[in-house]
mmCIF file of N, CA and C in Angstrom:
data_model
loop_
_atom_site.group_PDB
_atom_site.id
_atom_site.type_symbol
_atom_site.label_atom_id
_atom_site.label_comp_id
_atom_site.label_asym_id
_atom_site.label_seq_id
_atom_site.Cartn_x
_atom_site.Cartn_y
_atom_site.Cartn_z
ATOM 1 N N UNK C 22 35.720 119.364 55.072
ATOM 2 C CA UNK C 22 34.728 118.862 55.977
ATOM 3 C C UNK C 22 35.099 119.270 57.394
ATOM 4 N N UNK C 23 34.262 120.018 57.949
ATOM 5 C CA UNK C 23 34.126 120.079 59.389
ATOM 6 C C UNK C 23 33.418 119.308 60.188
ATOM 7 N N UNK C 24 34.532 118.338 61.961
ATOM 8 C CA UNK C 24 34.166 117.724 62.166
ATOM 9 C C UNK C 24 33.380 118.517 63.278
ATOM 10 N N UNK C 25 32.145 118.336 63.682
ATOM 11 C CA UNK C 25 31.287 118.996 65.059
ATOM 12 C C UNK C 25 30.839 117.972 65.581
ATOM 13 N N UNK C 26 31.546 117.916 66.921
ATOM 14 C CA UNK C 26 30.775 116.259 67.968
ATOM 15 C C UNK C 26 29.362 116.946 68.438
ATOM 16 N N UNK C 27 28.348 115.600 68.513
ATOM 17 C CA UNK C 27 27.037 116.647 69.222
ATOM 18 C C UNK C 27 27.372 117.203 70.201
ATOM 19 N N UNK C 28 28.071 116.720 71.091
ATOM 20 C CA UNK C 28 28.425 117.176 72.743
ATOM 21 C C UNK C 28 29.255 117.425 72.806
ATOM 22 N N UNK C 29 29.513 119.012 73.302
ATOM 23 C CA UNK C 29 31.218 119.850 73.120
ATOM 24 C C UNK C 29 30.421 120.706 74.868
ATOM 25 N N UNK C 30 31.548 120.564 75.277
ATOM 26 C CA UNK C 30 31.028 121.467 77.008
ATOM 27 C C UNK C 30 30.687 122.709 76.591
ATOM 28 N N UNK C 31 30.091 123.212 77.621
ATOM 29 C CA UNK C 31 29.307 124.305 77.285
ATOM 30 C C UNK C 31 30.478 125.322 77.794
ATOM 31 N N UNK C 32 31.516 125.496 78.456
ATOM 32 C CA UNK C 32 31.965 126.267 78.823
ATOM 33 C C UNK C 32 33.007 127.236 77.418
ATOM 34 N N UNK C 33 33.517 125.810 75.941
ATOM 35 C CA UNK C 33 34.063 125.217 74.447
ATOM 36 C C UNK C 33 32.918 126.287 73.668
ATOM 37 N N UNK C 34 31.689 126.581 74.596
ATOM 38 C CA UNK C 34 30.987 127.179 72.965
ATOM 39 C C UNK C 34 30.657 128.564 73.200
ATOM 40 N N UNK C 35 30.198 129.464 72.614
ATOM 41 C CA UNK C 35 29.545 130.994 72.352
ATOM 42 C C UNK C 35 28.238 131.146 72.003
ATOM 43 N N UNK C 36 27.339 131.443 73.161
ATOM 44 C CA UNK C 36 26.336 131.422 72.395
ATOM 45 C C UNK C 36 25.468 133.211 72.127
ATOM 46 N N UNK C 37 25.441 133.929 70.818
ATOM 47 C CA UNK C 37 24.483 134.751 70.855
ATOM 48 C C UNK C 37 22.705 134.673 70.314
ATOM 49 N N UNK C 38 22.349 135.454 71.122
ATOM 50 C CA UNK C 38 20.314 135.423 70.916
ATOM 51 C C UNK C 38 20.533 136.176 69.510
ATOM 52 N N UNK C 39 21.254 137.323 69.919
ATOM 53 C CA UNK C 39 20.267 138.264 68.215
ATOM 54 C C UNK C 39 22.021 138.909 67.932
ATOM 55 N N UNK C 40 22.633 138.154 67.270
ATOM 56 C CA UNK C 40 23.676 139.236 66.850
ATOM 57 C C UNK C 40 23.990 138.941 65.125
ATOM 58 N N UNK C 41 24.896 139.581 64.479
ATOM 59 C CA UNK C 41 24.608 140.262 63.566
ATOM 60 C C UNK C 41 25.810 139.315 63.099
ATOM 61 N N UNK C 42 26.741 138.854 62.114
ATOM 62 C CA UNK C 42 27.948 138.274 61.817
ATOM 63 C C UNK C 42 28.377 138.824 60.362
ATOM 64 N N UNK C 43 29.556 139.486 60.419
ATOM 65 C CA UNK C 43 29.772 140.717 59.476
ATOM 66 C C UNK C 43 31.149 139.699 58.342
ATOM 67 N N UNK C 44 30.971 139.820 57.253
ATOM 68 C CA UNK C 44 32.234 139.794 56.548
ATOM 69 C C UNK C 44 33.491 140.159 56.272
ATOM 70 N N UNK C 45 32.959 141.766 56.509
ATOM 71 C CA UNK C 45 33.999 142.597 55.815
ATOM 72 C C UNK C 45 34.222 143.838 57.127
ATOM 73 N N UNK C 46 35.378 144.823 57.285
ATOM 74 C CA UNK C 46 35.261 145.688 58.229
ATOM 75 C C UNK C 46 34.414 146.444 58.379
ATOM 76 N N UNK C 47 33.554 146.933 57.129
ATOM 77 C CA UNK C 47 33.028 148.365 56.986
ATOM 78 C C UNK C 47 31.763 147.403 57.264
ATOM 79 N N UNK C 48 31.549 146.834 57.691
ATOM 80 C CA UNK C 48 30.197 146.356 58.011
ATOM 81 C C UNK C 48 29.122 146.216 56.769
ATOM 82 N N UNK C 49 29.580 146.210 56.009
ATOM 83 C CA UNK C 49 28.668 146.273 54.586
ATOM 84 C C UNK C 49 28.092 144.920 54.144
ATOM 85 N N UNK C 50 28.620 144.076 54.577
ATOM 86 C CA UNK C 50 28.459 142.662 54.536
ATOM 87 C C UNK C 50 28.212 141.693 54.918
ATOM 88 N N UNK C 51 26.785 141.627 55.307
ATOM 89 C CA UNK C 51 26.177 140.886 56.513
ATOM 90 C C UNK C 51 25.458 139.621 56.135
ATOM 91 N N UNK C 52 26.174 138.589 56.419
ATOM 92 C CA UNK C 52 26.246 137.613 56.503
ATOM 93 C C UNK C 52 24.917 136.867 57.250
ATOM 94 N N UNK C 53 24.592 137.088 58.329
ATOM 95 C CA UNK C 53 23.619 136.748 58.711
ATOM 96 C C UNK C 53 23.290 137.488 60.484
ATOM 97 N N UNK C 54 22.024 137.682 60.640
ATOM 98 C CA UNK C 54 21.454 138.039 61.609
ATOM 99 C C UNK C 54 20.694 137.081 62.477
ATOM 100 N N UNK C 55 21.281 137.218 63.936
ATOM 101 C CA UNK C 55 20.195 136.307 64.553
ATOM 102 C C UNK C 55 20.876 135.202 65.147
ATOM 103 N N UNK C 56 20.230 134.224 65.902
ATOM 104 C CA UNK C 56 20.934 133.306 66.764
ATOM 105 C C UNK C 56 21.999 132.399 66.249
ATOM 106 N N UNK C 57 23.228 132.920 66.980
ATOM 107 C CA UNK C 57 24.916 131.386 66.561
ATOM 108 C C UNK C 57 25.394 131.217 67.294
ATOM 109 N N UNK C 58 25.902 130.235 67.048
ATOM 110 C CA UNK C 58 27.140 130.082 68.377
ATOM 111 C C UNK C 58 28.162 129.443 67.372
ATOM 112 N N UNK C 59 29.319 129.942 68.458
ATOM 113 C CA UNK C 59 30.634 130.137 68.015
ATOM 114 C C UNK C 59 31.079 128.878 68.495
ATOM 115 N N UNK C 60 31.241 127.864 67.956
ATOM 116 C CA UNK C 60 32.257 126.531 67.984
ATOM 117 C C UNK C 60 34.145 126.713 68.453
ATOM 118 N N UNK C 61 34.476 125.967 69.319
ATOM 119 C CA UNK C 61 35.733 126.225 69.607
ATOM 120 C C UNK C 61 36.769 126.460 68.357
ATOM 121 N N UNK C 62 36.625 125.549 67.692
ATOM 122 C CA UNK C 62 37.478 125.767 66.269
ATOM 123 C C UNK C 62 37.463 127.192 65.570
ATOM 124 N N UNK C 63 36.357 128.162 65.764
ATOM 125 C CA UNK C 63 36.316 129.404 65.432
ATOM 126 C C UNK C 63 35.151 129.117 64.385
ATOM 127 N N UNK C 64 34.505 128.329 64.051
ATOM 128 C CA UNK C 64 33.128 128.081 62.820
ATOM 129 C C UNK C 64 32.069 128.362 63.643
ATOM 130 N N UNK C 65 31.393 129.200 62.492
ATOM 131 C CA UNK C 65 30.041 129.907 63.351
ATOM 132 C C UNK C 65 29.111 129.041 62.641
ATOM 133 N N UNK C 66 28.314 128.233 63.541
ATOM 134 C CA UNK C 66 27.182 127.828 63.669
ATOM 135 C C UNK C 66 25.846 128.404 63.523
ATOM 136 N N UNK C 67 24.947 128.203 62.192
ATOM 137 C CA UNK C 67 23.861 129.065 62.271
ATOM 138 C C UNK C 67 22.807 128.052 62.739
ATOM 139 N N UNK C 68 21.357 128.409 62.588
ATOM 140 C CA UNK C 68 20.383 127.720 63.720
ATOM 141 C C UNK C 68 19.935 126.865 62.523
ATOM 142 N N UNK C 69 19.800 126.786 61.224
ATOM 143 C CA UNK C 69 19.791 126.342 59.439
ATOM 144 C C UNK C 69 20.750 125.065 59.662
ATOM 145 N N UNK C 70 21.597 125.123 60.676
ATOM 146 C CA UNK C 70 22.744 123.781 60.444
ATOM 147 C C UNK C 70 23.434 124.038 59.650
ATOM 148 N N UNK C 71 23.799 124.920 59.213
ATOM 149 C CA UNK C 71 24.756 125.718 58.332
ATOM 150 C C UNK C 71 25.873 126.103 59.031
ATOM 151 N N UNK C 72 27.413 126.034 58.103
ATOM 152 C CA UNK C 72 28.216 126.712 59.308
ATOM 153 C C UNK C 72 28.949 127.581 58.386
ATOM 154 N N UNK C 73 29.480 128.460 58.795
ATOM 155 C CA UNK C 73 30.236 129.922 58.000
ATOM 156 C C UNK C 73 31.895 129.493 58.706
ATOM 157 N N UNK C 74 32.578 129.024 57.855
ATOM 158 C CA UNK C 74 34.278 129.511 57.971
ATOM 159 C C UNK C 74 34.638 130.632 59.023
ATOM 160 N N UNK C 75 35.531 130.835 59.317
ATOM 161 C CA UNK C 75 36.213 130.906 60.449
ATOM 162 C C UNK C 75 37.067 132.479 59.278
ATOM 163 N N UNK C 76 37.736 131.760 58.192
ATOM 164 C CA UNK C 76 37.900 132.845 56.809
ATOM 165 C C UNK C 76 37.281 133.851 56.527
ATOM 166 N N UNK C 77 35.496 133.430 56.632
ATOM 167 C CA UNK C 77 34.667 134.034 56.023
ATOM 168 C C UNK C 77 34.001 135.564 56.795
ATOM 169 N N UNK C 78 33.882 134.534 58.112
ATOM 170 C CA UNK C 78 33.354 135.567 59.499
ATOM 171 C C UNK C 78 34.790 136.919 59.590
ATOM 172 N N UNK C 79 34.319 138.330 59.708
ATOM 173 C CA UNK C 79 35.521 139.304 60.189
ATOM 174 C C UNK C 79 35.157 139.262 61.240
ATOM 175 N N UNK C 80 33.669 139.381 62.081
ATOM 176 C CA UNK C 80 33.445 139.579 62.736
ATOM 177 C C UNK C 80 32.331 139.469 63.703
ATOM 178 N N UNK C 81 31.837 139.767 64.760
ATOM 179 C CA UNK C 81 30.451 139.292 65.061
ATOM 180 C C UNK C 81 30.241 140.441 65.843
ATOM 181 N N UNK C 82 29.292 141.102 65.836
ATOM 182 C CA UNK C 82 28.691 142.147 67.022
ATOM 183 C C UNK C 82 26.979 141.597 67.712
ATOM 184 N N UNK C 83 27.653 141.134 68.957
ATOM 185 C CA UNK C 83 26.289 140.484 69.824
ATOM 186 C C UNK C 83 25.236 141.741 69.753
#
């Protein structure tokens, strides 16, 4: 279980409009496209309320 307070400062978060969040190096593995933000803990936040591991993410290209 991941804990996420509603209110984390804005300076604590990452936010991208349209980027891409990759699995694997070769980019073959795309996870999801489109607006996240990156939580201090390293868990990517999708806009679904869904969150992707910190494990899972290789990478993100804004």
């Amino acid at each position: 279980m991941v804990f996420v307070p509603d209110e984390l400062p804005d300076q604590l978060l990452v936010d991208y409009e349209n980027a891409t969040v990759y699995g694997d190096l070769e980019q073959e593995k795309v996870l999801h496209q489109g607006k996240v933000r990156v939580l201090p803990n390293g868990w990517v936040a999708l806009p679904t309320d869904r969150l992707l591991s910190p494990e899972a993410v290789h990478h993100i290209d804004p």
